[in-house]
JSON list of C-alpha atoms in Angstrom, two decimals:
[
{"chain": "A", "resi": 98, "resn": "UNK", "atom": "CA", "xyz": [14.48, -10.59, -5.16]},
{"chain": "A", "resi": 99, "resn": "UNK", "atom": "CA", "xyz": [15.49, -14.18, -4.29]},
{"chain": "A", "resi": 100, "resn": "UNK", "atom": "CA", "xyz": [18.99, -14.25, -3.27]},
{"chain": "A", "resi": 101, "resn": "UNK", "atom": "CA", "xyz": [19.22, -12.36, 0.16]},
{"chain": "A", "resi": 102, "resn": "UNK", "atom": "CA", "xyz": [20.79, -9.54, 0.29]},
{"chain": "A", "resi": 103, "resn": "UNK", "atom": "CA", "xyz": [23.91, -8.32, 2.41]},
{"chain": "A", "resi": 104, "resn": "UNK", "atom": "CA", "xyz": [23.22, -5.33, 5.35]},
{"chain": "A", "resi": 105, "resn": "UNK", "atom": "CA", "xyz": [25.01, -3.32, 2.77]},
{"chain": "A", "resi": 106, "resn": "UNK", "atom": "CA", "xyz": [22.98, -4.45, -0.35]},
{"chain": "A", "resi": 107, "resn": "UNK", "atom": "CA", "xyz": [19.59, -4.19, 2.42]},
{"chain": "A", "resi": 108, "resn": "UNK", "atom": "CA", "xyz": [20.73, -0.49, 3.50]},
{"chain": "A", "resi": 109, "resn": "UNK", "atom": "CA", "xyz": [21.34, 0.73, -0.31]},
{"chain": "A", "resi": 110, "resn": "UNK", "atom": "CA", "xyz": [17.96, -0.72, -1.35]},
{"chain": "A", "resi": 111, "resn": "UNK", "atom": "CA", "xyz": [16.33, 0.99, 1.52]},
{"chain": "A", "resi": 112, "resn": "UNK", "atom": "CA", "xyz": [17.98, 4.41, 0.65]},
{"chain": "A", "resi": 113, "resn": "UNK", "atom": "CA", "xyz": [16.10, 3.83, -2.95]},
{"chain": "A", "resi": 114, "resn": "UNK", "atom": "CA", "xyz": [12.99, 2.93, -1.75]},
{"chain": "A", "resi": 115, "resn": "UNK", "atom": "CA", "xyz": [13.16, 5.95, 0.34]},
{"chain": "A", "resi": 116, "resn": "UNK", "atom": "CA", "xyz": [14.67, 8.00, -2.06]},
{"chain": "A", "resi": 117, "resn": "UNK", "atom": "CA", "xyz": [12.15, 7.69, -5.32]},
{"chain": "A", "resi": 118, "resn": "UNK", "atom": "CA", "xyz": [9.75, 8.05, -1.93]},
{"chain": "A", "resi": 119, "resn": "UNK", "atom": "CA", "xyz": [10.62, 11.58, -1.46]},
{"chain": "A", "resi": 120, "resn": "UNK", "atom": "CA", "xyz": [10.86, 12.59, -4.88]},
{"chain": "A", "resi": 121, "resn": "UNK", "atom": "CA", "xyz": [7.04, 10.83, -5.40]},
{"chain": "A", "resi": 122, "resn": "UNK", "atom": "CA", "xyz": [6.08, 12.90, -2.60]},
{"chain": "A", "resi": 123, "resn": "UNK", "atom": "CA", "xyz": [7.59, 15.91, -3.68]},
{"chain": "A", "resi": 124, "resn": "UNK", "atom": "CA", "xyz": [6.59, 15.81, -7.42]},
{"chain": "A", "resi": 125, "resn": "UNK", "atom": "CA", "xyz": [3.85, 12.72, -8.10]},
{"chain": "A", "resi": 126, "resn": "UNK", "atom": "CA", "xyz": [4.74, 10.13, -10.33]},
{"chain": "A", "resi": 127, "resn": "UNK", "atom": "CA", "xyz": [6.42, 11.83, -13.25]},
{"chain": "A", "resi": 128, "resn": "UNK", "atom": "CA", "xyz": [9.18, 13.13, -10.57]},
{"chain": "A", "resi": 129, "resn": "UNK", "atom": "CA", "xyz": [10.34, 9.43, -9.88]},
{"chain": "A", "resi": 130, "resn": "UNK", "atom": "CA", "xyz": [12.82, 8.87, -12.58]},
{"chain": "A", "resi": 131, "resn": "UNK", "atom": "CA", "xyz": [15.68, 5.85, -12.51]},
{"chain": "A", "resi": 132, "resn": "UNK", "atom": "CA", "xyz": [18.51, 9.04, -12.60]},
{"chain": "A", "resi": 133, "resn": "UNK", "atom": "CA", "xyz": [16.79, 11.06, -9.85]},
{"chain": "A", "resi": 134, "resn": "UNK", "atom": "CA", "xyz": [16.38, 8.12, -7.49]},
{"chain": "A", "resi": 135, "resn": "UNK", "atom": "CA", "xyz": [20.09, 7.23, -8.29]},
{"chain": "A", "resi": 136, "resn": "UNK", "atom": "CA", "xyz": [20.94, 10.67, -7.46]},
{"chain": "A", "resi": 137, "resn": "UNK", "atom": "CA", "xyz": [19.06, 11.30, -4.16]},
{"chain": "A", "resi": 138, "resn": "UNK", "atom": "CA", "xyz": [20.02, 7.80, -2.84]},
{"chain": "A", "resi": 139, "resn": "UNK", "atom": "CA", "xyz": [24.01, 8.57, -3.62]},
{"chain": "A", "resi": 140, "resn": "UNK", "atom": "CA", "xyz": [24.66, 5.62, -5.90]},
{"chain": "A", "resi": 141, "resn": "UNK", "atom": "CA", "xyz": [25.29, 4.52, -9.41]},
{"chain": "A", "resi": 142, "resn": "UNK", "atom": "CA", "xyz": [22.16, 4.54, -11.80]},
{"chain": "A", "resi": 143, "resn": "UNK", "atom": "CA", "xyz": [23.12, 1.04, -12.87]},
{"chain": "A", "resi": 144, "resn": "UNK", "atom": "CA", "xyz": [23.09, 0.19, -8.94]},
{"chain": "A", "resi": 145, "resn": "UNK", "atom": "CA", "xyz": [19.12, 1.23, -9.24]},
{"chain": "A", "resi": 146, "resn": "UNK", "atom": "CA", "xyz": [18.54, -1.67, -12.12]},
{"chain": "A", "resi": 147, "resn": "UNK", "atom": "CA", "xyz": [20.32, -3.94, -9.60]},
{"chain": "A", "resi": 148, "resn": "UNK", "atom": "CA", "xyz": [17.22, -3.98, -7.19]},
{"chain": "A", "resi": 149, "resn": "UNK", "atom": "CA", "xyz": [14.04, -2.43, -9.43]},
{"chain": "A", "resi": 150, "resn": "UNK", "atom": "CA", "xyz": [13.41, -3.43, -12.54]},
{"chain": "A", "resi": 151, "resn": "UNK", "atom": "CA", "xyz": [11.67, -0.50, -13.48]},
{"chain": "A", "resi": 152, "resn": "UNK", "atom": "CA", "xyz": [10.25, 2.60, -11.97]},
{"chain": "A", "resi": 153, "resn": "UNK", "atom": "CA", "xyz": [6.78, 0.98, -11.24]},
{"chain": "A", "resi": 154, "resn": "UNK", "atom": "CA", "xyz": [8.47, -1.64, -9.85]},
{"chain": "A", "resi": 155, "resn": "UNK", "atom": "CA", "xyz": [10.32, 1.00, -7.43]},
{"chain": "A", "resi": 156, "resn": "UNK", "atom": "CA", "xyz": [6.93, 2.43, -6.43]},
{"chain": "A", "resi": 157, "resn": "UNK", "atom": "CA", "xyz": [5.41, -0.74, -5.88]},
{"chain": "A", "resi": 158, "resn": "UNK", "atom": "CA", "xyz": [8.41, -0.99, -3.01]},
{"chain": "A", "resi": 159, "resn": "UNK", "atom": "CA", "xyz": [7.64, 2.30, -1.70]},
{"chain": "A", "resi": 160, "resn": "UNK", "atom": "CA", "xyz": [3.47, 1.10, -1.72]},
{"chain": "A", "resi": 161, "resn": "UNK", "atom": "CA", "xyz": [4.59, -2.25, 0.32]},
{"chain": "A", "resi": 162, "resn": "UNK", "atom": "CA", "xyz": [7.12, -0.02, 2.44]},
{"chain": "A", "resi": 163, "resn": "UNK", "atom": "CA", "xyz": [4.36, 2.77, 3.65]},
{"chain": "A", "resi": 164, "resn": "UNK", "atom": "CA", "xyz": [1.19, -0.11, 3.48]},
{"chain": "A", "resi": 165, "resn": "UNK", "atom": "CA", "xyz": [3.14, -1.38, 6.66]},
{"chain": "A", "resi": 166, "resn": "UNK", "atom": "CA", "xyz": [3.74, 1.65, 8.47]},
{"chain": "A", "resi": 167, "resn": "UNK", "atom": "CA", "xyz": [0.45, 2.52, 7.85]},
{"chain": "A", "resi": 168, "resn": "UNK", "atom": "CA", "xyz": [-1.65, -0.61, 8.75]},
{"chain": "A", "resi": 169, "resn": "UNK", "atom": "CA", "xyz": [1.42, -2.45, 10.30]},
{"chain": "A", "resi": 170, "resn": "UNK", "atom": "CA", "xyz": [-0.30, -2.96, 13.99]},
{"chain": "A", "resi": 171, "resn": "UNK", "atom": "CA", "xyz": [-3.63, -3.44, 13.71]},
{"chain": "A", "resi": 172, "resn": "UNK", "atom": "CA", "xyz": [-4.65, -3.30, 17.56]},
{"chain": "A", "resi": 173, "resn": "UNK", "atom": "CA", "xyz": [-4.24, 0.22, 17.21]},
{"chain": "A", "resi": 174, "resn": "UNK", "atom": "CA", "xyz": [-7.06, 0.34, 15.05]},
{"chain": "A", "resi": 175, "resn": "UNK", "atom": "CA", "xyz": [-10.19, -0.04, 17.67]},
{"chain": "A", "resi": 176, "resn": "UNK", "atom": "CA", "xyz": [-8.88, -2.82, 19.66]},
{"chain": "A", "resi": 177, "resn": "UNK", "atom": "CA", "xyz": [-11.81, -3.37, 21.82]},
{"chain": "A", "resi": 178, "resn": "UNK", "atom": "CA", "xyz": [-14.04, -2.93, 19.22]},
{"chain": "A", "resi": 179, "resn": "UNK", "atom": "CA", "xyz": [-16.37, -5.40, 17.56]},
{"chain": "A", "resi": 180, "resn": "UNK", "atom": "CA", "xyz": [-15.25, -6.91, 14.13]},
{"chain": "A", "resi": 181, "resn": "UNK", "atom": "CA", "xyz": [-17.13, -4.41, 12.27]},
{"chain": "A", "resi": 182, "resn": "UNK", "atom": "CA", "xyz": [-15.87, -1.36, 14.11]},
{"chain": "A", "resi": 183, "resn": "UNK", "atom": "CA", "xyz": [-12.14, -3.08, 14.06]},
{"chain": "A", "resi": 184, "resn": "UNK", "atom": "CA", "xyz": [-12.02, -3.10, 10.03]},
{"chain": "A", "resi": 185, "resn": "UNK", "atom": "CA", "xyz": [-14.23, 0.14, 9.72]},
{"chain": "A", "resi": 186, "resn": "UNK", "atom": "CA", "xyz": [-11.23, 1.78, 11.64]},
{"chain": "A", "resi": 187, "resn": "UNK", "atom": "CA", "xyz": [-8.87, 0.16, 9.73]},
{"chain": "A", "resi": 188, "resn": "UNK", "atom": "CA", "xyz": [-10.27, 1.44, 6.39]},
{"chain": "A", "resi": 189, "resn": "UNK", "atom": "CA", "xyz": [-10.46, 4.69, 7.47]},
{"chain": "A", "resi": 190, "resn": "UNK", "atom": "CA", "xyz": [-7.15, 5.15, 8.88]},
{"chain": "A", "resi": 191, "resn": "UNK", "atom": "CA", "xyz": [-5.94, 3.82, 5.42]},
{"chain": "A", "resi": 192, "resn": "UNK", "atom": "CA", "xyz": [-7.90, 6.58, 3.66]},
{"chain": "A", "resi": 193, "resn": "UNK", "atom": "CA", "xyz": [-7.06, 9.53, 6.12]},
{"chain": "A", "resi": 194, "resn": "UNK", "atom": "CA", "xyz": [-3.66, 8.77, 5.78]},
{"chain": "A", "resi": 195, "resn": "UNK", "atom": "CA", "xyz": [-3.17, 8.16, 2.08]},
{"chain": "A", "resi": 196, "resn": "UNK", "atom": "CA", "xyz": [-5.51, 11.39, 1.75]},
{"chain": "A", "resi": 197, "resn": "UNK", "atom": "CA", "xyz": [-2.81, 13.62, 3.42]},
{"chain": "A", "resi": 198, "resn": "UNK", "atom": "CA", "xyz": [-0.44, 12.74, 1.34]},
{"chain": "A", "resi": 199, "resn": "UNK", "atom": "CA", "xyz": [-1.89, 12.76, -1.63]},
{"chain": "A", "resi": 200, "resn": "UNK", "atom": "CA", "xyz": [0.67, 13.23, -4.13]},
{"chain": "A", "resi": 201, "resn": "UNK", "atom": "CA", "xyz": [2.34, 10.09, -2.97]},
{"chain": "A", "resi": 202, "resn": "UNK", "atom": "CA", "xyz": [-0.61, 7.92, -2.30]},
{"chain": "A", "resi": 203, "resn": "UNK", "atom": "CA", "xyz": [-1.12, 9.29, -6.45]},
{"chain": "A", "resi": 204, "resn": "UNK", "atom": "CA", "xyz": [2.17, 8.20, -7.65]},
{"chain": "A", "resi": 205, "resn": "UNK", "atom": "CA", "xyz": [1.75, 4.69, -5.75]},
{"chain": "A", "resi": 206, "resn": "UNK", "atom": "CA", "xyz": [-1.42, 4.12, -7.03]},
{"chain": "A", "resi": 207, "resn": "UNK", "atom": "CA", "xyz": [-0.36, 4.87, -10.95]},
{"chain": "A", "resi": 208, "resn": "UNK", "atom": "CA", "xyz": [2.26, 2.32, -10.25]},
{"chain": "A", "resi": 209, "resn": "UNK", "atom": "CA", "xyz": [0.26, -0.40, -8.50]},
{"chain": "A", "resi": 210, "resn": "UNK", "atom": "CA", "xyz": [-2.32, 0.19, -11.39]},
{"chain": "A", "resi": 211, "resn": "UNK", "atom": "CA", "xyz": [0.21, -0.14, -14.60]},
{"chain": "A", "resi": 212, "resn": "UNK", "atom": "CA", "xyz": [0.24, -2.87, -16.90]},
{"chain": "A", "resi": 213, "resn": "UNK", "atom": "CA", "xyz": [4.07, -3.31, -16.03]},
{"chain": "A", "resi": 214, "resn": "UNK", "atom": "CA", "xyz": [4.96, -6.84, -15.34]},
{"chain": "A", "resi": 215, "resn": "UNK", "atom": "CA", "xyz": [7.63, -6.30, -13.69]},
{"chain": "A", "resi": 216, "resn": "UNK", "atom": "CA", "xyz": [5.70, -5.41, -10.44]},
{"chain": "A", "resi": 217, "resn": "UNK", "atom": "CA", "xyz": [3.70, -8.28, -10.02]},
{"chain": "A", "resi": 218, "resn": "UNK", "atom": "CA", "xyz": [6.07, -9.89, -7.50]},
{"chain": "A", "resi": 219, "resn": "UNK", "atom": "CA", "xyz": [5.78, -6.54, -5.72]},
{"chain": "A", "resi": 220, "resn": "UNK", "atom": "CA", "xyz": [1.72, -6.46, -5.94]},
{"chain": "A", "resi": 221, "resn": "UNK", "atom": "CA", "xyz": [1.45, -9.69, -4.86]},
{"chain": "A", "resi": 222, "resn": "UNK", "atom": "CA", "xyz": [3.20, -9.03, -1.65]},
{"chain": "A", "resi": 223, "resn": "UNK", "atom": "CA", "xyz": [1.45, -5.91, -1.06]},
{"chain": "A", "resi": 224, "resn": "UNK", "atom": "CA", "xyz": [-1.85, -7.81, -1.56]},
{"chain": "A", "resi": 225, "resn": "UNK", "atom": "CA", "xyz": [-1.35, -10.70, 0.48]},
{"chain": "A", "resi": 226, "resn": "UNK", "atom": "CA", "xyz": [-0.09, -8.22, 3.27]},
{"chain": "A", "resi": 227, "resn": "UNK", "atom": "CA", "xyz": [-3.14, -6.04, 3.33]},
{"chain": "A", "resi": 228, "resn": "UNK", "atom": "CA", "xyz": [-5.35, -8.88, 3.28]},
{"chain": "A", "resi": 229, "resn": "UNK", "atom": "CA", "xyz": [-4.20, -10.36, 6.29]},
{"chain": "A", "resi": 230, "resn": "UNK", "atom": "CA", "xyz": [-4.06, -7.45, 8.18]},
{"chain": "A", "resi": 231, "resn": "UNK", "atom": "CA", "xyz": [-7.93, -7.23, 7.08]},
{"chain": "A", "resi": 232, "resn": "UNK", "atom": "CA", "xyz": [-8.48, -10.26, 8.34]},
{"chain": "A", "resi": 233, "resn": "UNK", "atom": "CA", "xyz": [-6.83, -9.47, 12.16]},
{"chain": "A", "resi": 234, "resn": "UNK", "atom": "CA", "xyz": [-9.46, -6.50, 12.08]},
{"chain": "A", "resi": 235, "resn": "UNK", "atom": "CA", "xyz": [-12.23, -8.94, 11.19]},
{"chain": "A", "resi": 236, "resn": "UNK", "atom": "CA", "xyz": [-10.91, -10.83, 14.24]},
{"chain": "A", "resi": 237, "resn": "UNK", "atom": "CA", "xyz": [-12.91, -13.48, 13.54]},
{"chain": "A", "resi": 238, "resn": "UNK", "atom": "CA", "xyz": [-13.71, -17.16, 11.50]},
{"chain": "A", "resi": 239, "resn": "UNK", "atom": "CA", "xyz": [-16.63, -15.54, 9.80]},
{"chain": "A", "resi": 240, "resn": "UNK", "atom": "CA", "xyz": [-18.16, -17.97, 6.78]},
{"chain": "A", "resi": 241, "resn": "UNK", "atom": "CA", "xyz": [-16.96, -16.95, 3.83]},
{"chain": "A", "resi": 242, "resn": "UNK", "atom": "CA", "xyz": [-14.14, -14.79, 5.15]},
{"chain": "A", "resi": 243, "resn": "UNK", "atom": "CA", "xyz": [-11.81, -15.08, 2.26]},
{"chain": "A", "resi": 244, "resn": "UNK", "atom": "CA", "xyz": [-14.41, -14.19, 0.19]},
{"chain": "A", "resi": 245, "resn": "UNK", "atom": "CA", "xyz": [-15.21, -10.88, 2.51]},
{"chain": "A", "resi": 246, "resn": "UNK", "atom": "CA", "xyz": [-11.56, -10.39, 2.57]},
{"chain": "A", "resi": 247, "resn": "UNK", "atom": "CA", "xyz": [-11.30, -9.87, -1.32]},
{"chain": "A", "resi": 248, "resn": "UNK", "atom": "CA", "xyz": [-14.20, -7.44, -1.60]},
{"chain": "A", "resi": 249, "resn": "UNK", "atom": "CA", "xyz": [-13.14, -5.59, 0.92]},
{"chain": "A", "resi": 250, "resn": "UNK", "atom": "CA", "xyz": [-9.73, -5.55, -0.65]},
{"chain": "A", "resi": 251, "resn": "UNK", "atom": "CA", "xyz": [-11.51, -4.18, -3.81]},
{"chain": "A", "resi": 252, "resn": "UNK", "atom": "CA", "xyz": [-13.30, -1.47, -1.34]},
{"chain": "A", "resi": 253, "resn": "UNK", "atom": "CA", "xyz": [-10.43, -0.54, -0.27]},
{"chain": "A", "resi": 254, "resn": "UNK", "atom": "CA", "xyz": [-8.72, -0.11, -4.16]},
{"chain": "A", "resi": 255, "resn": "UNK", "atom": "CA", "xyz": [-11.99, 1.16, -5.20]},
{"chain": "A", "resi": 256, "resn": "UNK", "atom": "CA", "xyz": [-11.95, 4.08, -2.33]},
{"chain": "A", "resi": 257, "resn": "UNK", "atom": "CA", "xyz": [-7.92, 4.84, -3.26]},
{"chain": "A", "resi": 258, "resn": "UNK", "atom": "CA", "xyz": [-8.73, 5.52, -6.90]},
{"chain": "A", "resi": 259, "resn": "UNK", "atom": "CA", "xyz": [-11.80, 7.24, -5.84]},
{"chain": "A", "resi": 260, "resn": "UNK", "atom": "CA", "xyz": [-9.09, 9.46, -3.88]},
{"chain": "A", "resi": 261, "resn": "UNK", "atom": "CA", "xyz": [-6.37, 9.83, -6.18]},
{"chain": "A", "resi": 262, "resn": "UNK", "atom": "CA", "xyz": [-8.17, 9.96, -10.07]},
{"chain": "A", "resi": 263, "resn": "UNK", "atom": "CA", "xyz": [-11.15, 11.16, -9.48]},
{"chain": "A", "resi": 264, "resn": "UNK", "atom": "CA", "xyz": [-10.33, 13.58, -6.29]},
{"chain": "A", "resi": 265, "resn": "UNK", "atom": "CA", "xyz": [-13.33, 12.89, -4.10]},
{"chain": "A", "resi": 266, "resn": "UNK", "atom": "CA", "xyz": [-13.04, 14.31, -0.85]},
{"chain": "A", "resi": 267, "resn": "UNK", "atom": "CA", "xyz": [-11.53, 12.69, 1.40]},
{"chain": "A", "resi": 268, "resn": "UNK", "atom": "CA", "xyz": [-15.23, 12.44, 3.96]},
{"chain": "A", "resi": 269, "resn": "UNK", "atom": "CA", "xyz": [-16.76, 10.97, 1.03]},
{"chain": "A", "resi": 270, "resn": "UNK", "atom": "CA", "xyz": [-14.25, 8.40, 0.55]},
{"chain": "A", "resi": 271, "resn": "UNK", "atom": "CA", "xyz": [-14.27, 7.54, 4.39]},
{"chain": "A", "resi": 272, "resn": "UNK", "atom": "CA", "xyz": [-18.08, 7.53, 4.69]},
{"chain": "A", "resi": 273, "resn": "UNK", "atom": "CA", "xyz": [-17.56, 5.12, 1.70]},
{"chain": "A", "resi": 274, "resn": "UNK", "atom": "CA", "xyz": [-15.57, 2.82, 2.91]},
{"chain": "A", "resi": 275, "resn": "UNK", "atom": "CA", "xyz": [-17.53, 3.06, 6.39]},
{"chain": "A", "resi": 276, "resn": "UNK", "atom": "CA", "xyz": [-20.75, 1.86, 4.87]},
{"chain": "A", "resi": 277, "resn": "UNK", "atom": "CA", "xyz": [-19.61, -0.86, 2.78]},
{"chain": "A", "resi": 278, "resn": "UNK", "atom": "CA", "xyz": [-17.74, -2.20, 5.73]},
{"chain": "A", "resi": 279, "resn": "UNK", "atom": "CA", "xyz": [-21.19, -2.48, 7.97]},
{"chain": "A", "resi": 280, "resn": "UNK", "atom": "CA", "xyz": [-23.37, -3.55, 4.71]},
{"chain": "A", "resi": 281, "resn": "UNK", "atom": "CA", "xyz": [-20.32, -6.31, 3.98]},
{"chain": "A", "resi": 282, "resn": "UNK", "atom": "CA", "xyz": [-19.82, -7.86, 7.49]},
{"chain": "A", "resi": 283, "resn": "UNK", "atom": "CA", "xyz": [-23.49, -7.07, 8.49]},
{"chain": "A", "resi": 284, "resn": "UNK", "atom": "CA", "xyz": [-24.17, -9.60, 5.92]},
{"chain": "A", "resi": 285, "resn": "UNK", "atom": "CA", "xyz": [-21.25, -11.83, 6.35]},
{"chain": "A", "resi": 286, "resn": "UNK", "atom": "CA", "xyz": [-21.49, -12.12, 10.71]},
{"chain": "A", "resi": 287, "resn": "UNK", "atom": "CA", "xyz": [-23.41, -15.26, 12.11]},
{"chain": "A", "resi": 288, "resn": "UNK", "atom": "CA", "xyz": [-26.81, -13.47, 13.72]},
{"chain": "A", "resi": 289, "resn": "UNK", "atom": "CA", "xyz": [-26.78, -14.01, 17.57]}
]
């Protein structure tokens, strides 16, 4: 949105977000309807169209919403660690968590993944958040590093699809995302 919003407009839009939240985690993605998320939330469906464009769009909220609860301080995340242990940790706390709760980490990724154009604004955000929390783990000016950054974004789409369609288990998906993290900044740190 680009007008700000009032602390009553901010508190309705929250009650949404964490409204079709509930429902996504309760049923997947075809549980999120416009009417449902009107209902749970207490409000008008029109009042839904006021702040989401569409259900994907709605989602796409709930994806930026959880992304920074999830990864939101990264110090937690192996603070004393090296760069490569930082991000490894990172990665994997991304994975364990969106692997127990599946059926919402399903219904995000179905709506970060649509063609819908509506939730581009959305993505965008979401993206430009994760990367630079990728880049505090990395810690570091590394050559290249917005290149690393973007790979390991795709790693880290790669190992959430790898999760949610094609239901690998979740120790495959971290060992994954573990070894591509060394092999990536193994290759991208300056040799001492």
């Amino acid at each position: 949105m680009t007008r700000s919003l009032s602390k009553d407009q901010q508190a309705r839009r929250l009650r949404l977000v964490d409204a079709a939240r509930e429902l996504a985690g309760e049923g997947g993605y075809p549980a999120v309807t416009m009417h449902d998320v009107a209902d749970r939330a207490g409000v008008a469906r029109a009042t839904v169209y006021r702040y989401f464009a569409s259900k994907d769009h709605l989602l796409t909220e709930v994806a930026a919403l959880w992304a920074r609860s999830i990864i939101a301080d990264v110090t937690l995340t192996a603070p004393d660690g090296s760069p490569t242990e930082r991000l490894t940790a990172l990665l994997v706390r991304i994975v364990e968590v969106s692997a127990a709760d599946l059926v919402l980490t399903t219904a995000i990724m179905q709506a970060l993944t649509s063609g819908d154009p509506g939730v581009e604004d959305s993505r965008t955000e979401l993206y430009v958040f994760v990367r630079a929390r990728l880049a505090t783990a990395m810690g570091t000016d590394l050559p290249g590093q917005a290149d690393v950054e973007v790979v390991i974004g795709h790693l880290l789409l790669s190992a959430l699809v790898s999760l949610t369609s094609l239901r690998r288990p979740t120790g495959e998906v971290t060992g994954m995302v573990q070894t591509a993290a060394r092999l990536l900044m193994a290759g991208a740190l300056p040799v001492s």
